[in-house]
GROMACS .gro file of C-alpha atoms in nm:
model
  368
    1MET     CA    1  20.025  17.903  17.805
    2TYR     CA    2  19.801  18.032  18.087
    3LYS     CA    3  19.490  17.998  17.871
    4ASN     CA    4  19.318  17.802  18.147
    5ASP     CA    5  19.476  17.987  18.437
    6GLN     CA    6  19.231  18.107  18.702
    7ARG     CA    7  19.432  18.404  18.826
    8THR     CA    8  19.309  18.755  18.743
    9VAL     CA    9  19.523  19.039  18.609
   10ILE     CA   10  19.402  19.398  18.577
   11THR     CA   11  19.466  19.554  18.236
   12LEU     CA   12  19.462  19.901  18.084
   13ASP     CA   13  19.438  20.019  17.725
   14ALA     CA   14  19.622  20.348  17.758
   15GLY     CA   15  19.539  20.592  17.481
   16GLY     CA   16  19.615  20.960  17.470
   17THR     CA   17  19.240  21.032  17.460
   18ASN     CA   18  19.091  20.756  17.677
   19PHE     CA   19  19.191  20.499  17.935
   20VAL     CA   20  19.004  20.169  17.908
   21PHE     CA   21  19.028  19.955  18.221
   22SER     CA   22  18.940  19.587  18.247
   23ALA     CA   23  19.045  19.255  18.397
   24MET     CA   24  19.150  18.932  18.228
   25ARG     CA   25  19.144  18.568  18.328
   26GLY     CA   26  19.242  18.285  18.095
   27TYR     CA   27  19.281  18.513  17.788
   28GLU     CA   28  18.930  18.654  17.829
   29PHE     CA   29  18.801  18.980  17.973
   30ILE     CA   30  18.582  18.909  18.276
   31ILE     CA   31  18.420  19.250  18.330
   32GLU     CA   32  18.278  19.518  18.105
   33PRO     CA   33  18.542  19.777  18.013
   34ILE     CA   34  18.549  20.100  18.215
   35THR     CA   35  18.642  20.409  18.014
   36TYR     CA   36  18.756  20.752  18.133
   37PRO     CA   37  18.928  21.043  17.961
   38SER     CA   38  19.301  21.002  18.009
   39ASN     CA   39  19.359  21.372  18.097
   40ALA     CA   40  19.702  21.334  17.943
   41HIS     CA   41  19.769  21.708  17.969
   42ASP     CA   42  19.763  21.714  18.352
   43LEU     CA   43  19.973  21.472  18.559
   44ASP     CA   44  19.763  21.497  18.875
   45LEU     CA   45  19.438  21.436  18.687
   46CYS     CA   46  19.594  21.159  18.478
   47LEU     CA   47  19.721  20.965  18.778
   48ALA     CA   48  19.397  21.023  18.969
   49THR     CA   49  19.208  20.881  18.670
   50MET     CA   50  19.427  20.571  18.673
   51VAL     CA   51  19.367  20.518  19.043
   52LYS     CA   52  18.992  20.567  18.996
   53GLY     CA   53  18.974  20.322  18.706
   54PHE     CA   54  19.179  20.049  18.870
   55THR     CA   55  18.981  20.091  19.195
   56GLU     CA   56  18.653  20.043  19.009
   57VAL     CA   57  18.784  19.730  18.839
   58ILE     CA   58  18.894  19.580  19.171
   59SER     CA   59  18.555  19.658  19.326
   60GLN     CA   60  18.387  19.441  19.060
   61LEU     CA   61  18.608  19.136  19.113
   62LYS     CA   62  18.517  18.847  19.340
   63GLU     CA   63  18.880  18.758  19.399
   64LYS     CA   64  19.191  18.963  19.457
   65PRO     CA   65  19.390  19.025  19.136
   66VAL     CA   66  19.749  18.908  19.131
   67ALA     CA   67  19.892  19.197  18.930
   68ILE     CA   68  19.837  19.506  18.719
   69SER     CA   69  19.986  19.476  18.371
   70PHE     CA   70  19.952  19.703  18.068
   71ALA     CA   71  20.120  19.879  17.778
   72PHE     CA   72  20.220  20.245  17.789
   73PRO     CA   73  20.393  20.459  17.527
   74GLY     CA   74  20.765  20.524  17.563
   75PRO     CA   75  21.033  20.643  17.594
   76ALA     CA   76  21.050  20.453  17.921
   77ASP     CA   77  21.258  20.239  18.151
   78TYR     CA   78  21.000  19.965  18.141
   79ARG     CA   79  21.180  19.732  18.379
   80ALA     CA   80  21.173  20.004  18.644
   81GLY     CA   81  20.822  20.117  18.549
   82ILE     CA   82  20.938  20.473  18.479
   83ILE     CA   83  20.784  20.666  18.190
   84GLY     CA   84  20.952  20.982  18.064
   85GLY     CA   85  21.073  21.172  17.761
   86TYR     CA   86  20.903  21.298  17.447
   87LEU     CA   87  20.553  21.147  17.452
   88PRO     CA   88  20.330  21.345  17.214
   89ASN     CA   89  20.011  21.186  17.350
   90PHE     CA   90  20.114  21.215  17.716
   91PRO     CA   91  20.292  21.549  17.757
   92CYS     CA   92  20.253  21.541  18.135
   93PHE     CA   93  20.499  21.247  18.155
   94ARG     CA   94  20.777  21.437  17.979
   95ASP     CA   95  20.990  21.495  18.291
   96GLY     CA   96  20.976  21.133  18.407
   97VAL     CA   97  20.711  20.958  18.619
   98ALA     CA   98  20.770  20.647  18.831
   99LEU     CA   99  20.433  20.508  18.724
  100GLY     CA  100  20.490  20.145  18.818
  101PRO     CA  101  20.614  20.215  19.171
  102PHE     CA  102  20.331  20.466  19.222
  103LEU     CA  103  20.059  20.218  19.127
  104SER     CA  104  20.224  19.935  19.319
  105ALA     CA  105  20.228  20.147  19.636
  106LYS     CA  106  19.864  20.248  19.585
  107PHE     CA  107  19.727  19.898  19.530
  108GLY     CA  108  19.976  19.667  19.697
  109LEU     CA  109  20.017  19.468  19.376
  110PRO     CA  110  20.303  19.395  19.136
  111VAL     CA  111  20.282  19.629  18.838
  112PHE     CA  112  20.422  19.543  18.496
  113ILE     CA  113  20.445  19.804  18.220
  114ASN     CA  114  20.572  19.732  17.870
  115ASN     CA  115  20.574  19.871  17.518
  116ASP     CA  116  20.255  19.806  17.321
  117GLY     CA  117  20.444  19.649  17.029
  118ASP     CA  118  20.612  19.403  17.265
  119LEU     CA  119  20.286  19.302  17.432
  120PHE     CA  120  20.102  19.280  17.099
  121THR     CA  121  20.362  19.035  16.974
  122TYR     CA  122  20.369  18.839  17.299
  123GLY     CA  123  19.991  18.808  17.292
  124GLU     CA  124  20.000  18.685  16.933
  125ALA     CA  125  20.282  18.443  17.017
  126THR     CA  126  20.099  18.290  17.313
  127GLY     CA  127  19.731  18.318  17.225
  128GLY     CA  128  19.702  18.428  16.863
  129ALA     CA  129  19.886  18.397  16.533
  130LEU     CA  130  20.178  18.172  16.629
  131PRO     CA  131  19.981  17.889  16.795
  132GLU     CA  132  19.724  17.919  16.517
  133VAL     CA  133  19.990  17.875  16.248
  134ASN     CA  134  20.143  17.579  16.432
  135ARG     CA  135  19.800  17.418  16.480
  136ARG     CA  136  19.713  17.453  16.112
  137ILE     CA  137  20.049  17.305  16.012
  138LYS     CA  138  19.974  16.992  16.217
  139GLU     CA  139  19.623  16.967  16.073
  140LEU     CA  140  19.769  16.968  15.722
  141GLY     CA  141  20.016  16.694  15.812
  142GLY     CA  142  20.324  16.912  15.853
  143SER     CA  143  20.584  16.853  16.120
  144ARG     CA  144  20.772  17.183  16.135
  145GLN     CA  145  20.677  17.418  16.420
  146TYR     CA  146  20.772  17.784  16.462
  147ALA     CA  147  20.884  17.969  16.774
  148ASN     CA  148  21.001  18.311  16.650
  149LEU     CA  149  20.752  18.590  16.582
  150LEU     CA  150  20.780  18.954  16.483
  151GLY     CA  151  20.474  19.168  16.548
  152TYR     CA  152  20.406  19.498  16.374
  153THR     CA  153  20.131  19.745  16.450
  154PHE     CA  154  20.018  19.975  16.169
  155GLY     CA  155  19.877  20.296  16.309
  156THR     CA  156  20.006  20.625  16.446
  157GLY     CA  157  20.353  20.478  16.417
  158LEU     CA  158  20.529  20.160  16.307
  159GLY     CA  159  20.542  19.954  16.625
  160ILE     CA  160  20.733  19.629  16.660
  161GLY     CA  161  20.784  19.345  16.907
  162SER     CA  162  20.995  19.032  16.896
  163VAL     CA  163  20.947  18.686  17.044
  164ILE     CA  164  21.242  18.448  17.010
  165ASN     CA  165  21.207  18.079  17.097
  166GLY     CA  166  20.875  18.155  17.262
  167ARG     CA  167  21.022  18.422  17.492
  168LEU     CA  168  20.956  18.795  17.468
  169ASN     CA  169  21.279  18.961  17.361
  170LEU     CA  170  21.306  19.291  17.547
  171GLY     CA  171  21.665  19.358  17.448
  172ASN     CA  172  21.910  19.531  17.679
  173ASN     CA  173  21.717  19.857  17.692
  174SER     CA  174  21.358  19.763  17.599
  175CYS     CA  175  21.447  19.932  17.273
  176ILE     CA  176  21.394  19.692  16.983
  177GLU     CA  177  21.270  19.924  16.708
  178THR     CA  178  21.235  19.949  16.332
  179PHE     CA  179  21.052  20.284  16.305
  180CYS     CA  180  21.394  20.451  16.282
  181LEU     CA  181  21.529  20.236  15.999
  182ARG     CA  182  21.584  20.416  15.670
  183HIS     CA  183  21.283  20.504  15.459
  184LYS     CA  184  21.336  20.307  15.137
  185ARG     CA  185  21.213  20.590  14.915
  186LEU     CA  186  21.376  20.869  15.118
  187PRO     CA  187  21.700  20.726  15.263
  188GLY     CA  188  21.765  21.026  15.488
  189VAL     CA  189  21.424  20.990  15.655
  190ILE     CA  190  21.298  20.733  15.906
  191ALA     CA  191  21.081  20.445  15.783
  192GLU     CA  192  20.786  20.546  16.002
  193GLU     CA  193  20.739  20.854  15.783
  194GLY     CA  194  20.646  20.615  15.504
  195ALA     CA  195  20.450  20.358  15.707
  196SER     CA  196  20.206  20.530  15.939
  197ILE     CA  197  19.874  20.711  15.944
  198ARG     CA  198  20.043  21.039  15.861
  199SER     CA  199  20.221  20.886  15.561
  200ILE     CA  200  19.891  20.767  15.410
  201LYS     CA  201  19.742  21.115  15.451
  202ARG     CA  202  20.052  21.291  15.321
  203ASP     CA  203  20.112  21.062  15.025
  204TYR     CA  204  19.749  21.075  14.917
  205GLY     CA  205  19.757  21.454  14.933
  206VAL     CA  206  20.071  21.473  14.719
  207LEU     CA  207  19.950  21.218  14.465
  208ALA     CA  208  19.602  21.370  14.440
  209GLY     CA  209  19.734  21.726  14.421
  210ASP     CA  210  19.541  21.815  14.737
  211PRO     CA  211  19.794  21.847  15.021
  212ASP     CA  212  19.554  22.039  15.245
  213HIS     CA  213  19.279  21.774  15.250
  214ASP     CA  214  19.121  21.677  15.582
  215LEU     CA  215  19.064  21.310  15.496
  216THR     CA  216  19.133  21.027  15.740
  217PRO     CA  217  19.301  20.701  15.636
  218TYR     CA  218  18.957  20.541  15.650
  219ASP     CA  219  18.826  20.805  15.408
  220ILE     CA  220  19.119  20.728  15.179
  221PHE     CA  221  19.041  20.358  15.206
  222LEU     CA  222  18.681  20.427  15.104
  223ILE     CA  223  18.810  20.625  14.805
  224ALA     CA  224  19.031  20.329  14.710
  225GLU     CA  225  18.723  20.107  14.736
  226GLY     CA  226  18.523  20.341  14.510
  227ARG     CA  227  18.278  20.410  14.792
  228LYS     CA  228  18.370  20.777  14.838
  229ASP     CA  229  18.448  21.057  14.597
  230GLY     CA  230  18.815  21.130  14.548
  231ASN     CA  231  19.120  21.028  14.351
  232ARG     CA  232  19.102  20.648  14.358
  233GLU     CA  233  19.437  20.595  14.186
  234ALA     CA  234  19.609  20.817  14.442
  235ALA     CA  235  19.438  20.637  14.730
  236VAL     CA  236  19.546  20.293  14.611
  237LYS     CA  237  19.899  20.418  14.542
  238ALA     CA  238  19.928  20.572  14.892
  239PHE     CA  239  19.860  20.232  15.050
  240GLU     CA  240  20.098  20.062  14.805
  241MET     CA  241  20.375  20.304  14.900
  242PHE     CA  242  20.307  20.228  15.267
  243GLY     CA  243  20.344  19.857  15.188
  244GLU     CA  244  20.671  19.907  15.005
  245VAL     CA  245  20.831  20.100  15.291
  246ALA     CA  246  20.696  19.863  15.556
  247GLY     CA  247  20.809  19.562  15.352
  248ASP     CA  248  21.162  19.698  15.337
  249ALA     CA  249  21.165  19.732  15.718
  250PHE     CA  250  21.015  19.384  15.756
  251ALA     CA  251  21.283  19.237  15.529
  252THR     CA  252  21.561  19.371  15.749
  253ALA     CA  253  21.400  19.250  16.072
  254VAL     CA  254  21.308  18.906  15.937
  255THR     CA  255  21.659  18.857  15.800
  256LEU     CA  256  21.807  18.928  16.144
  257THR     CA  257  21.560  18.721  16.348
  258ASP     CA  258  21.435  18.444  16.114
  259SER     CA  259  21.076  18.504  16.228
  260ILE     CA  260  20.721  18.479  16.103
  261VAL     CA  261  20.547  18.820  16.097
  262VAL     CA  262  20.203  18.910  16.233
  263VAL     CA  263  20.051  19.248  16.154
  264GLY     CA  264  19.784  19.434  16.353
  265GLY     CA  265  19.653  19.786  16.412
  266GLY     CA  266  19.388  20.007  16.261
  267LEU     CA  267  19.539  20.030  15.914
  268THR     CA  268  19.513  19.653  15.859
  269GLY     CA  269  19.160  19.724  15.741
  270ALA     CA  270  19.329  19.834  15.417
  271VAL     CA  271  19.563  19.533  15.405
  272LYS     CA  272  19.433  19.429  15.062
  273TYR     CA  273  19.607  19.738  14.921
  274ILE     CA  274  19.912  19.723  15.151
  275LYS     CA  275  20.009  19.357  15.149
  276PRO     CA  276  20.088  19.300  14.776
  277ALA     CA  277  20.354  19.573  14.777
  278LEU     CA  278  20.479  19.460  15.119
  279LEU     CA  279  20.525  19.100  15.002
  280ALA     CA  280  20.679  19.213  14.674
  281GLU     CA  281  20.940  19.410  14.866
  282MET     CA  282  21.020  19.118  15.096
  283ARG     CA  283  21.051  18.893  14.788
  284SER     CA  284  21.271  19.138  14.596
  285THR     CA  285  21.637  19.083  14.510
  286LEU     CA  286  21.973  19.253  14.551
  287LYS     CA  287  22.298  19.220  14.357
  288THR     CA  288  22.651  19.131  14.450
  289MET     CA  289  22.945  19.323  14.306
  290SER     CA  290  22.990  19.038  14.056
  291ASP     CA  291  22.629  19.089  13.942
  292GLU     CA  292  22.489  18.778  14.108
  293THR     CA  293  22.129  18.796  14.227
  294VAL     CA  294  22.058  18.746  14.598
  295GLN     CA  295  21.715  18.728  14.759
  296ARG     CA  296  21.640  19.026  14.985
  297VAL     CA  297  21.511  18.778  15.246
  298GLN     CA  298  21.689  18.443  15.246
  299MET     CA  299  21.368  18.261  15.336
  300ARG     CA  300  21.084  18.214  15.090
  301VAL     CA  301  20.809  18.456  15.193
  302PHE     CA  302  20.449  18.330  15.201
  303ASP     CA  303  20.115  18.503  15.247
  304LEU     CA  304  19.981  18.299  15.538
  305ASP     CA  305  19.629  18.440  15.496
  306ASP     CA  306  19.605  18.273  15.155
  307GLU     CA  307  19.501  17.906  15.186
  308LEU     CA  308  19.695  17.791  14.880
  309GLU     CA  309  20.012  17.969  14.989
  310PHE     CA  310  19.971  17.835  15.341
  311ALA     CA  311  19.953  17.482  15.204
  312LYS     CA  312  20.278  17.540  15.009
  313PHE     CA  313  20.431  17.688  15.325
  314VAL     CA  314  20.349  17.365  15.510
  315VAL     CA  315  20.468  17.127  15.239
  316GLY     CA  316  20.800  17.294  15.160
  317ASP     CA  317  21.031  17.095  14.933
  318PRO     CA  318  21.108  16.762  15.102
  319HIS     CA  319  21.290  16.491  14.912
  320PRO     CA  320  21.491  16.181  15.003
  321ILE     CA  321  21.869  16.178  14.995
  322THR     CA  322  22.097  15.879  15.043
  323VAL     CA  323  22.298  15.856  15.362
  324TYR     CA  324  22.659  15.837  15.248
  325GLY     CA  325  22.800  15.486  15.245
  326THR     CA  326  22.464  15.319  15.306
  327GLU     CA  327  22.141  15.240  15.130
  328SER     CA  328  21.945  15.435  15.393
  329LYS     CA  329  21.751  15.744  15.304
  330ALA     CA  330  21.703  16.071  15.491
  331VAL     CA  331  21.444  16.337  15.413
  332TYR     CA  332  21.590  16.676  15.330
  333ASP     CA  333  21.384  16.994  15.299
  334PRO     CA  334  21.612  17.276  15.183
  335MET     CA  335  21.335  17.535  15.163
  336LYS     CA  336  21.379  17.803  15.426
  337ARG     CA  337  21.050  17.980  15.477
  338THR     CA  338  20.868  18.255  15.659
  339GLY     CA  339  20.537  18.431  15.615
  340VAL     CA  340  20.314  18.726  15.693
  341ILE     CA  341  19.975  18.692  15.862
  342VAL     CA  342  19.720  18.950  15.974
  343SER     CA  343  19.608  18.940  16.338
  344LYS     CA  344  19.273  18.775  16.400
  345LEU     CA  345  19.266  18.888  16.764
  346GLY     CA  346  19.299  19.258  16.691
  347ALA     CA  347  19.573  19.469  16.844
  348SER     CA  348  19.385  19.565  17.162
  349LYS     CA  349  19.305  19.209  17.270
  350ALA     CA  350  19.648  19.079  17.167
  351ILE     CA  351  19.811  19.349  17.382
  352SER     CA  352  19.590  19.253  17.677
  353ILE     CA  353  19.674  18.883  17.640
  354GLY     CA  354  20.040  18.976  17.618
  355ALA     CA  355  20.012  19.184  17.935
  356TYR     CA  356  19.829  18.898  18.110
  357VAL     CA  357  20.085  18.633  18.014
  358PHE     CA  358  20.377  18.862  18.089
  359ALA     CA  359  20.252  18.925  18.442
  360LEU     CA  360  20.182  18.561  18.523
  361ASN     CA  361  20.511  18.445  18.375
  362ALA     CA  362  20.700  18.710  18.574
  363LEU     CA  363  20.525  18.605  18.895
  364ASP     CA  364  20.587  18.235  18.835
  365THR     CA  365  20.950  18.291  18.743
  366ALA     CA  366  21.004  18.496  19.059
  367GLU     CA  367  20.854  18.219  19.271
  368ALA     CA  368  21.052  17.938  19.107
   0.00000   0.00000   0.00000
């Protein structure tokens, strides 16, 4: 969808440290990124930086862009383009800023702002993991195609987005979240405290007996790899604990949406230590009061990055059954299935593709 579209949309990667401005056409960036400090502590400077960056992008384009579209941290009323509330990385937006209307008035363009988890998932659903999975299924002779996708970003927090039947599900309040589900290991605490950058640092410190360390998650990954001095067992265990907590959150979300899951974000570099525990949790069981065993996720969960598992995912369990009262046969495949795959686009590009497709789809829908 829109992969060959010739319209241009201006994008922004909005971080608390830097703003990275660019423009996209047909799922590809068409200019070199422009980076400025975000000045997130000062509203006047922050907004002036946005105007400067978008102005520079427009000056490099040969054609007029059709929209500005990007992700910005919440809380927010995304439909209205208003950002406000507790934003640790953007304290100057705390009292509420009508960012979308401001930019629209400045540039005379439609402005679309969404949550990064939503746009990450939408990008993966339209130009990344979901079409890739469906393409590979066809190549292996399968007929089943998938339209539901959950996207998770592993980083500062536990971000999520949901695409249902190919459409971005924004909910009633742009508030589809799993960060606030219960932490499996600490039921009175939110899941994000066990599945985020800070959880890796904290858990390593506790396990290694060094709570005051100044290591980054990448440092801890290098320790797990045996490429840096430190407590390797604690490093591996910290990532495993992350996977267990994330897998518990995944299991709840997958059960409610019957979706495939794509994972992105900086911490996916350590996915080899995270994914086994994550999959084990999704494949775990629960009990009924009569002591019957029930699968935690009703679908069979596959690792879609593993070629052998992907092949089993495609094949399923088809077998012929007789149509009652006739000699005819029908093929029945009772195996319900889902899977987890790591983003090949990377979170930043997936978010930009999601922003691009969201803008064009909104414009086309409005004109229809």
